Amino acid sequence: MRMSDRSPFPRSARTALPAPLAAICAIVMCLALAGCGAIGTQSAPSGDDSSLSGGSPSAASSSAALPSPTDSSSPDGSSSPAATDDSPQSRARAMVASMSLEERIGQLVMVPLFAGTDASQIEPLIRDDHVGSVLVLGKWKTGVAGVSQATKALQSYAPAGNGLIITTDQEGGGVQHLTGEGFSTMPSAVRQGKMSTDALRESAATWGEELASAGVNVDLAPVLDTVRVARKSNAPIGALNRDFGLDAAGNADHGVAFVQGMRDAGVQSAVKHYPGLGGVTGNTDFTAEGITDRTTALGDDAIAAFDDAIGRAQPAMVMMSLATYANIDGSAPAAFSKAIVTDHLRGRAGYQGVVISDSLSAEALGGIATDQLGVRLVEAGGDLACIGASDYVRPIIDGLVTRAKSDAAFADLVADAAVRVMTLKIGMGLAG
């Protein structure tokens, strides 16, 4: 995702508990058994907090086990004490169990706040629609003080005990939305790739401290795509120097350093654009042409390195590409592909954290009814609908609510996704 200071997609949108602990005793036992390791069999890096990336596979388990807010009895009908499980996953499940359907869906939506727009403009979405995440984008030139004023206002609209995830695109070079006093001028990712990994981690920590001071808690970076066509012809990444400019292994190493540096400053990261935009010529933000990758396949070096970086860094989020991968699943963009999100990223690679879309208002998705965009993401196994245009927010929310009210299996997927988002929030100290 690379947004301008206003929505690049202004066209009209198309139409097309806490439960008593006794009630979750059985779930607690399952969580205790499943709580070893966050990314498959890979070891967490030193100093890592695996709860931020979902921890155990239990975060993705069926929401059918969520207890009723009023059910406090044991299976035989008697009241009995439960073992204590204070893990982020268990606490998240309890919180989601107490939510209404609309509150759960609100946690799956990230709405935009453009530079020059007063935070109060999206207050109703946070208070009434329960939106749990905000994307700060555009040419914010007001420095740390100006951004901080906006983010403090945003957080004041959130309910007690469930703060907002507030994100921005702060990659470096031409993609740096927040500038002015208190923000460093970040070098392009290609220049970052020329640093040692230790130096990059140190620099990322500095940039992270600036974001934290401004009230931003997740950076939608770094880019882990490996460019495999002529750089100038690779419109979304190579032509803009958004990648580290290295081979797949080098990009992975530098991506890990960037994530770790941000985490050192208390800011989380979203690695992107899975499984990679390095093999296409079109920029999915602005065109539906040239966005089918006909070379990338599961098991190749680029995806293997991406998976390796995710396993080592355990980022809070993985952002999905909107390109289509003919050799993996030619039927859908990656963000809407169950084969990529659920079967590979969550299954083979073992990632159980938050899966976020690239901007659902992108031109690449122009042929899909707006009210089905969030639905398609959740069906594939995704969690957080990133929306880069204000007029897309209402139809995406309404589409999710309508489908969940008519389809119990889809409502279960919504609950699962809400658990993953709330697990992240609890790990970040925003909720619980």
Coordinates of C-alpha atoms in Angstrom, one line a residue:
M1 CA 0.0 0.0 0.0
R2 CA 1.3 3.5 -0.9
M3 CA -1.3 6.2 -0.3
S4 CA -1.2 9.9 -1.3
D5 CA -2.3 12.7 0.9
R6 CA -5.9 12.1 -0.3
S7 CA -7.8 9.1 -1.3
P8 CA -6.5 7.9 -4.7
F9 CA -9.7 6.0 -5.2
P10 CA -12.4 8.7 -4.9
R11 CA -14.9 6.9 -7.1
S12 CA -18.2 5.9 -5.5
A13 CA -18.3 2.6 -3.8
R14 CA -20.0 -0.1 -5.8
T15 CA -23.1 -1.9 -4.4
A16 CA -23.2 -5.5 -5.6
L17 CA -17.9 -12.3 28.1
P18 CA -15.8 -11.4 29.7
A19 CA -17.4 -14.8 30.5
P20 CA -16.9 -16.4 33.9
L21 CA -13.7 -18.4 33.8
A22 CA -15.6 -21.5 34.8
A23 CA -17.4 -21.5 31.5
I24 CA -14.2 -21.9 29.6
C25 CA -12.5 -24.6 31.6
A26 CA -12.4 -27.0 28.6
I27 CA -10.9 -24.3 26.4
V28 CA -8.3 -23.5 29.0
M29 CA -7.1 -27.1 29.0
C30 CA -6.8 -27.1 25.2
L31 CA -4.9 -23.8 25.3
A32 CA -2.5 -25.2 27.8
L33 CA -1.8 -28.2 25.5
A34 CA -1.4 -26.1 22.4
G35 CA 0.7 -23.3 23.9
C36 CA 4.2 -24.4 22.8
G37 CA 5.7 -22.3 20.0
A38 CA 4.2 -19.6 17.9
I39 CA 5.5 -20.2 14.4
G40 CA 5.4 -23.9 13.6
T41 CA 8.5 -25.5 14.9
Q42 CA 10.7 -22.4 14.6
S43 CA 12.2 -20.9 17.7
A44 CA 11.3 -17.4 18.6
P45 CA 14.2 -14.9 18.4
S46 CA 15.8 -13.6 21.6
G47 CA 13.8 -10.9 23.3
D48 CA 10.6 -11.7 21.3
D49 CA 7.1 -11.5 22.7
S50 CA 5.3 -14.2 20.7
S51 CA 1.9 -13.2 22.1
L52 CA 2.0 -10.3 19.6
S53 CA 1.9 -12.7 16.6
G54 CA -0.8 -14.9 17.9
G55 CA 1.2 -17.3 20.0
S56 CA -0.1 -20.8 19.7
P57 CA -2.4 -22.2 17.0
S58 CA -5.2 -22.0 19.5
A59 CA -5.8 -18.4 18.4
A60 CA -7.2 -19.8 15.1
S61 CA -9.4 -22.5 16.6
S62 CA -13.1 -22.6 15.9
S63 CA -15.2 -20.0 17.6
A64 CA -17.9 -22.5 18.2
A65 CA -16.2 -23.1 21.5
L66 CA -16.8 -19.5 22.7
P67 CA -18.9 -19.7 25.8
S68 CA -22.1 -17.9 26.3
P69 CA -21.8 -14.8 28.5
T70 CA -24.4 -16.3 30.8
D71 CA -23.1 -19.9 30.9
S72 CA -21.2 -20.5 34.2
S73 CA -22.0 -24.1 34.8
S74 CA -19.9 -27.2 34.4
P75 CA -21.0 -29.9 31.8
D76 CA -23.0 -31.7 34.5
G77 CA -24.9 -28.5 35.4
S78 CA -23.1 -27.8 38.6
S79 CA -21.0 -24.8 39.3
S80 CA -17.3 -25.5 39.6
P81 CA -14.0 -23.5 39.7
A82 CA -11.8 -23.4 36.6
A83 CA -8.1 -23.5 36.3
T84 CA -6.6 -20.1 35.6
D85 CA -5.2 -19.3 32.2
D86 CA -4.2 -15.7 31.9
S87 CA -2.6 -16.0 28.4
P88 CA -3.5 -13.3 25.9
Q89 CA -5.3 -15.9 23.8
S90 CA -7.5 -17.0 26.6
R91 CA -8.3 -13.4 27.7
A92 CA -9.0 -12.5 24.1
R93 CA -11.5 -15.4 23.7
A94 CA -13.3 -14.3 26.9
M95 CA -13.5 -10.7 25.6
V96 CA -14.8 -11.8 22.2
A97 CA -17.3 -14.1 23.8
S98 CA -18.8 -11.0 25.5
M99 CA -19.0 -8.9 22.4
S100 CA -22.0 -8.5 20.1
L101 CA -21.6 -9.4 16.4
E102 CA -21.3 -5.7 15.5
E103 CA -18.5 -5.3 18.1
R104 CA -16.6 -8.3 16.8
I105 CA -16.9 -7.0 13.2
G106 CA -15.7 -3.5 14.3
Q107 CA -12.4 -5.1 15.5
L108 CA -11.9 -6.4 11.9
V109 CA -12.0 -2.9 10.3
M110 CA -9.2 -0.3 9.9
V111 CA -10.4 3.1 8.7
P112 CA -8.4 6.0 7.3
L113 CA -7.7 9.4 8.8
F114 CA -6.3 11.6 6.1
A115 CA -3.9 14.5 6.8
G116 CA -5.9 17.7 7.3
T117 CA -8.9 15.8 8.6
D118 CA -10.0 16.3 12.1
A119 CA -10.1 13.2 14.2
S120 CA -13.7 13.9 15.2
Q121 CA -14.8 13.0 11.7
I122 CA -14.3 9.3 12.4
E123 CA -15.5 9.4 16.0
P124 CA -18.9 7.9 15.1
L125 CA -17.2 4.9 13.5
I126 CA -15.3 4.2 16.7
R127 CA -18.1 4.9 19.1
D128 CA -21.1 3.5 17.2
D129 CA -19.6 1.0 14.8
H130 CA -16.9 -0.3 17.3
V131 CA -14.1 0.2 14.8
G132 CA -10.9 -0.9 16.5
S133 CA -8.1 0.3 14.2
V134 CA -7.2 3.5 12.3
L135 CA -4.8 4.2 9.4
V136 CA -3.1 7.6 9.6
L137 CA -2.1 8.5 6.0
G138 CA -1.4 11.3 3.7
K139 CA 1.2 14.1 3.9
W140 CA 1.2 14.9 7.6
K141 CA 3.7 17.7 8.0
T142 CA 2.7 18.7 11.5
G143 CA 5.5 16.8 13.2
V144 CA 5.2 14.6 16.3
A145 CA 3.1 17.2 18.1
G146 CA 0.4 17.4 15.4
V147 CA 0.1 13.7 14.9
S148 CA 0.0 13.1 18.7
Q149 CA -2.9 15.5 19.1
A150 CA -4.9 13.5 16.6
T151 CA -4.0 10.1 18.0
K152 CA -4.9 11.2 21.5
A153 CA -8.2 12.3 20.3
L154 CA -8.8 9.0 18.5
Q155 CA -7.9 7.0 21.6
S156 CA -10.3 9.1 23.7
Y157 CA -13.2 7.8 21.5
A158 CA -12.3 4.1 22.1
P159 CA -14.1 2.2 24.9
A160 CA -12.3 1.7 28.2
G161 CA -10.2 -1.5 28.1
N162 CA -10.1 -1.7 24.3
G163 CA -7.8 0.9 22.8
L164 CA -7.1 1.5 19.1
I165 CA -4.5 0.0 16.9
I166 CA -3.1 3.1 15.1
T167 CA -1.0 2.5 12.1
T168 CA 0.8 4.4 9.3
D169 CA 3.0 3.7 6.3
Q170 CA 6.5 4.8 7.4
E171 CA 8.8 2.8 5.2
G172 CA 11.3 5.4 4.2
G173 CA 12.2 7.2 1.0
G174 CA 9.1 8.1 -1.0
V175 CA 6.8 6.3 1.4
Q176 CA 6.9 8.3 4.7
H177 CA 3.5 9.7 5.6
L178 CA 4.6 11.5 8.8
T179 CA 7.1 14.3 8.6
G180 CA 8.0 17.6 10.3
E181 CA 9.5 18.3 13.7
G182 CA 10.4 15.2 15.6
F183 CA 10.4 12.8 12.6
S184 CA 13.6 11.8 11.0
T185 CA 13.9 11.8 7.2
M186 CA 14.1 8.1 6.6
P187 CA 16.3 6.7 3.8
S188 CA 14.7 4.6 1.1
A189 CA 14.6 0.8 1.8
V190 CA 17.3 0.3 -0.9
R191 CA 19.6 2.6 1.2
Q192 CA 18.5 0.7 4.3
G193 CA 19.6 -2.5 2.6
K194 CA 23.1 -1.1 2.4
M195 CA 23.3 -0.8 6.2
S196 CA 24.4 -3.7 8.3
T197 CA 21.5 -5.4 10.0
D198 CA 22.8 -4.1 13.4
A199 CA 22.8 -0.6 12.1
L200 CA 19.4 -1.0 10.6
R201 CA 17.9 -2.3 13.8
E202 CA 19.4 0.7 15.7
S203 CA 17.9 3.1 13.1
A204 CA 14.6 1.4 13.1
A205 CA 14.5 1.8 16.9
T206 CA 15.0 5.5 16.5
W207 CA 12.2 5.8 13.9
G208 CA 10.0 3.6 16.2
E209 CA 10.6 6.0 19.1
E210 CA 9.4 8.8 17.0
L211 CA 6.2 6.9 16.0
A212 CA 5.6 5.9 19.6
S213 CA 5.9 9.6 20.7
A214 CA 3.2 10.4 18.1
G215 CA 0.9 7.7 19.4
V216 CA 1.3 5.4 16.4
N217 CA 1.7 1.8 17.6
V218 CA 2.0 -0.2 14.4
D219 CA 4.2 0.6 11.4
L220 CA 2.9 -0.9 8.1
A221 CA 6.5 -1.8 7.2
P222 CA 8.9 -3.3 6.2
V223 CA 8.5 -4.4 2.6
L224 CA 9.9 -7.9 2.2
D225 CA 9.2 -8.3 -1.5
T226 CA 12.1 -9.5 -3.7
V227 CA 12.2 -7.9 -7.1
R228 CA 12.6 -10.5 -9.8
V229 CA 11.9 -8.5 -12.9
A230 CA 13.6 -5.4 -14.3
R231 CA 13.4 -2.9 -11.4
K232 CA 12.0 -0.1 -13.5
S233 CA 9.3 -2.3 -14.8
N234 CA 8.2 -3.4 -11.3
A235 CA 5.9 -0.4 -10.6
P236 CA 4.8 -1.2 -7.0
I237 CA 8.3 -2.0 -5.5
G238 CA 11.5 -1.8 -7.6
A239 CA 10.6 1.4 -9.5
L240 CA 10.1 3.1 -6.1
N241 CA 13.0 1.6 -4.2
R242 CA 10.6 0.2 -1.6
D243 CA 12.5 -3.1 -1.2
F244 CA 15.9 -3.6 0.4
G245 CA 17.4 -4.2 -3.0
L246 CA 19.0 -7.5 -2.0
D247 CA 18.5 -11.2 -2.8
A248 CA 15.7 -13.0 -1.0
A249 CA 17.8 -14.0 2.0
G250 CA 19.3 -10.5 2.4
N251 CA 15.8 -8.9 2.2
A252 CA 14.7 -11.3 4.9
D253 CA 17.6 -10.5 7.2
H254 CA 17.1 -6.8 6.9
G255 CA 13.3 -7.2 7.3
V256 CA 13.9 -9.0 10.6
A257 CA 16.3 -6.2 11.8
F258 CA 13.7 -3.6 10.9
V259 CA 10.9 -5.4 12.8
Q260 CA 13.2 -6.0 15.8
G261 CA 14.2 -2.3 15.9
M262 CA 10.6 -1.1 15.9
R263 CA 9.8 -3.6 18.6
D264 CA 12.7 -2.3 20.7
A265 CA 10.9 1.1 20.6
G266 CA 7.5 -0.5 21.6
V267 CA 6.1 -0.3 18.1
Q268 CA 4.9 -3.3 16.2
S269 CA 5.2 -4.0 12.5
A270 CA 3.3 -5.4 9.5
V271 CA 5.6 -7.1 7.0
K272 CA 4.3 -6.9 3.4
H273 CA 3.2 -7.7 0.7
Y274 CA 2.8 -11.5 1.1
P275 CA 3.7 -13.5 -0.8
G276 CA 5.5 -10.8 -2.8
L277 CA 5.0 -8.1 -5.4
G278 CA 8.4 -8.5 -7.0
G279 CA 7.2 -10.5 -10.0
V280 CA 4.5 -8.1 -11.4
T281 CA 4.6 -4.9 -13.4
G282 CA 1.4 -3.2 -12.3
N283 CA 0.9 -1.3 -9.1
T284 CA -2.2 -2.8 -7.5
D285 CA -3.1 0.5 -5.8
F286 CA -3.7 2.1 -9.2
T287 CA -4.4 -0.5 -11.8
A288 CA -5.9 -3.9 -12.5
E289 CA -3.4 -4.5 -15.4
G290 CA -0.1 -6.4 -15.0
I291 CA -0.9 -7.7 -11.6
T292 CA -0.9 -11.5 -12.2
D293 CA 2.3 -13.1 -11.1
R294 CA 3.0 -16.1 -13.4
T295 CA 6.4 -17.1 -12.0
T296 CA 6.2 -17.2 -8.1
A297 CA 5.4 -20.7 -6.7
L298 CA 5.3 -22.1 -3.2
G299 CA 8.7 -23.3 -2.1
D300 CA 10.7 -20.9 -4.3
D301 CA 13.4 -18.7 -2.7
A302 CA 11.3 -15.6 -2.4
I303 CA 8.5 -17.2 -0.5
A304 CA 10.8 -19.3 1.6
A305 CA 12.7 -16.2 2.7
F306 CA 9.5 -14.4 3.4
D307 CA 8.3 -17.3 5.6
D308 CA 11.7 -17.4 7.3
A309 CA 11.6 -13.7 8.1
I310 CA 8.1 -14.1 9.6
G311 CA 9.3 -17.1 11.7
R312 CA 12.3 -15.2 13.0
A313 CA 10.8 -11.8 13.5
Q314 CA 7.2 -12.9 14.5
P315 CA 5.7 -9.6 13.3
A316 CA 2.4 -8.5 14.7
M317 CA 0.8 -8.5 11.3
V318 CA 1.4 -9.9 7.8
M319 CA -0.1 -7.7 5.0
M320 CA -1.4 -9.6 2.0
S321 CA -0.8 -8.6 -1.6
L322 CA -3.6 -7.9 -4.0
A323 CA -1.9 -9.5 -6.9
T324 CA -2.9 -12.9 -8.2
Y325 CA -0.5 -15.8 -8.3
A326 CA -1.2 -18.1 -11.2
N327 CA 1.1 -20.9 -9.9
I328 CA -0.5 -20.9 -6.5
D329 CA -4.1 -19.9 -6.8
G330 CA -5.1 -18.2 -10.1
S331 CA -8.7 -17.7 -9.0
A332 CA -8.3 -14.9 -6.5
P333 CA -5.9 -12.1 -5.3
A334 CA -3.7 -13.3 -2.4
A335 CA -5.7 -11.5 0.2
F336 CA -8.8 -13.5 -0.9
S337 CA -7.0 -16.8 -1.4
K338 CA -7.7 -19.5 1.2
A339 CA -4.9 -21.5 -0.4
I340 CA -2.4 -18.8 0.4
V341 CA -3.7 -17.3 3.7
T342 CA -5.1 -20.4 5.4
D343 CA -3.4 -23.4 3.8
H344 CA 0.1 -21.9 3.4
L345 CA 0.7 -18.9 5.6
R346 CA -1.3 -20.2 8.6
G347 CA -0.9 -23.9 7.8
R348 CA 2.5 -24.7 6.4
A349 CA 4.3 -21.6 7.6
G350 CA 2.5 -21.7 11.0
Y351 CA 1.7 -18.0 11.3
Q352 CA -1.1 -17.4 13.8
G353 CA -1.0 -13.7 14.1
V354 CA -3.1 -11.0 12.5
V355 CA -3.4 -11.1 8.7
I356 CA -4.2 -7.7 7.3
S357 CA -5.2 -6.8 3.7
D358 CA -3.5 -4.2 1.5
S359 CA -5.9 -1.4 1.0
L360 CA -9.3 -2.8 -0.1
S361 CA -10.1 0.4 -1.9
A362 CA -7.3 -0.3 -4.4
E363 CA -8.0 -0.3 -8.1
A364 CA -6.9 -4.0 -8.4
L365 CA -10.2 -4.9 -6.7
G366 CA -12.4 -2.7 -8.8
G367 CA -14.3 -5.6 -10.2
I368 CA -15.5 -6.9 -6.8
A369 CA -18.6 -5.5 -5.1
T370 CA -17.5 -3.2 -2.3
D371 CA -19.7 -4.8 0.3
Q372 CA -18.0 -8.2 -0.5
L373 CA -14.4 -7.1 0.0
G374 CA -14.3 -7.7 3.8
V375 CA -16.3 -10.9 3.4
R376 CA -13.8 -12.3 0.9
L377 CA -10.9 -11.4 3.2
V378 CA -12.5 -13.2 6.2
E379 CA -13.5 -16.2 4.1
A380 CA -9.8 -16.7 3.1
G381 CA -8.7 -16.6 6.7
G382 CA -7.8 -12.9 7.0
D383 CA -8.5 -10.7 10.0
L384 CA -8.1 -7.0 9.4
A385 CA -9.6 -5.1 6.5
C386 CA -7.4 -2.1 5.7
I387 CA -9.4 0.6 4.0
G388 CA -7.7 3.5 2.2
A389 CA -10.8 5.4 1.1
S390 CA -13.5 6.7 3.4
D391 CA -16.5 5.9 1.1
Y392 CA -15.6 2.2 1.3
V393 CA -15.9 1.9 5.0
R394 CA -19.7 1.7 5.4
P395 CA -20.3 -0.9 2.6
I396 CA -17.5 -3.1 4.0
I397 CA -18.9 -3.0 7.5
D398 CA -22.5 -3.6 6.3
G399 CA -21.4 -6.4 4.1
L400 CA -19.7 -8.2 7.0
V401 CA -22.7 -7.8 9.3
T402 CA -25.2 -8.9 6.7
R403 CA -23.2 -12.1 5.8
A404 CA -22.5 -13.0 9.5
K405 CA -26.2 -12.6 10.4
S406 CA -27.2 -15.0 7.7
D407 CA -24.4 -17.5 7.8
A408 CA -23.4 -19.1 11.1
A409 CA -20.2 -20.6 9.7
F410 CA -19.1 -17.2 8.5
A411 CA -20.0 -15.7 11.9
D412 CA -17.6 -18.3 13.4
L413 CA -14.8 -17.0 11.1
V414 CA -15.6 -13.5 12.3
A415 CA -15.2 -14.6 15.9
D416 CA -11.9 -16.4 15.1
A417 CA -10.5 -13.3 13.4
A418 CA -11.7 -11.0 16.3
V419 CA -9.9 -13.3 18.8
R420 CA -6.6 -12.9 16.8
V421 CA -7.0 -9.1 16.7
M422 CA -7.8 -8.9 20.4
T423 CA -4.9 -11.3 21.2
L424 CA -2.7 -8.7 19.5
K425 CA -4.2 -5.8 21.4
I426 CA -3.8 -7.5 24.7
G427 CA -0.2 -8.3 23.9
M428 CA 0.4 -4.6 23.0
G429 CA -1.2 -3.4 26.3
L430 CA -4.2 -1.9 24.5
A431 CA -6.9 -4.2 25.8
G432 CA -7.7 -6.6 28.6

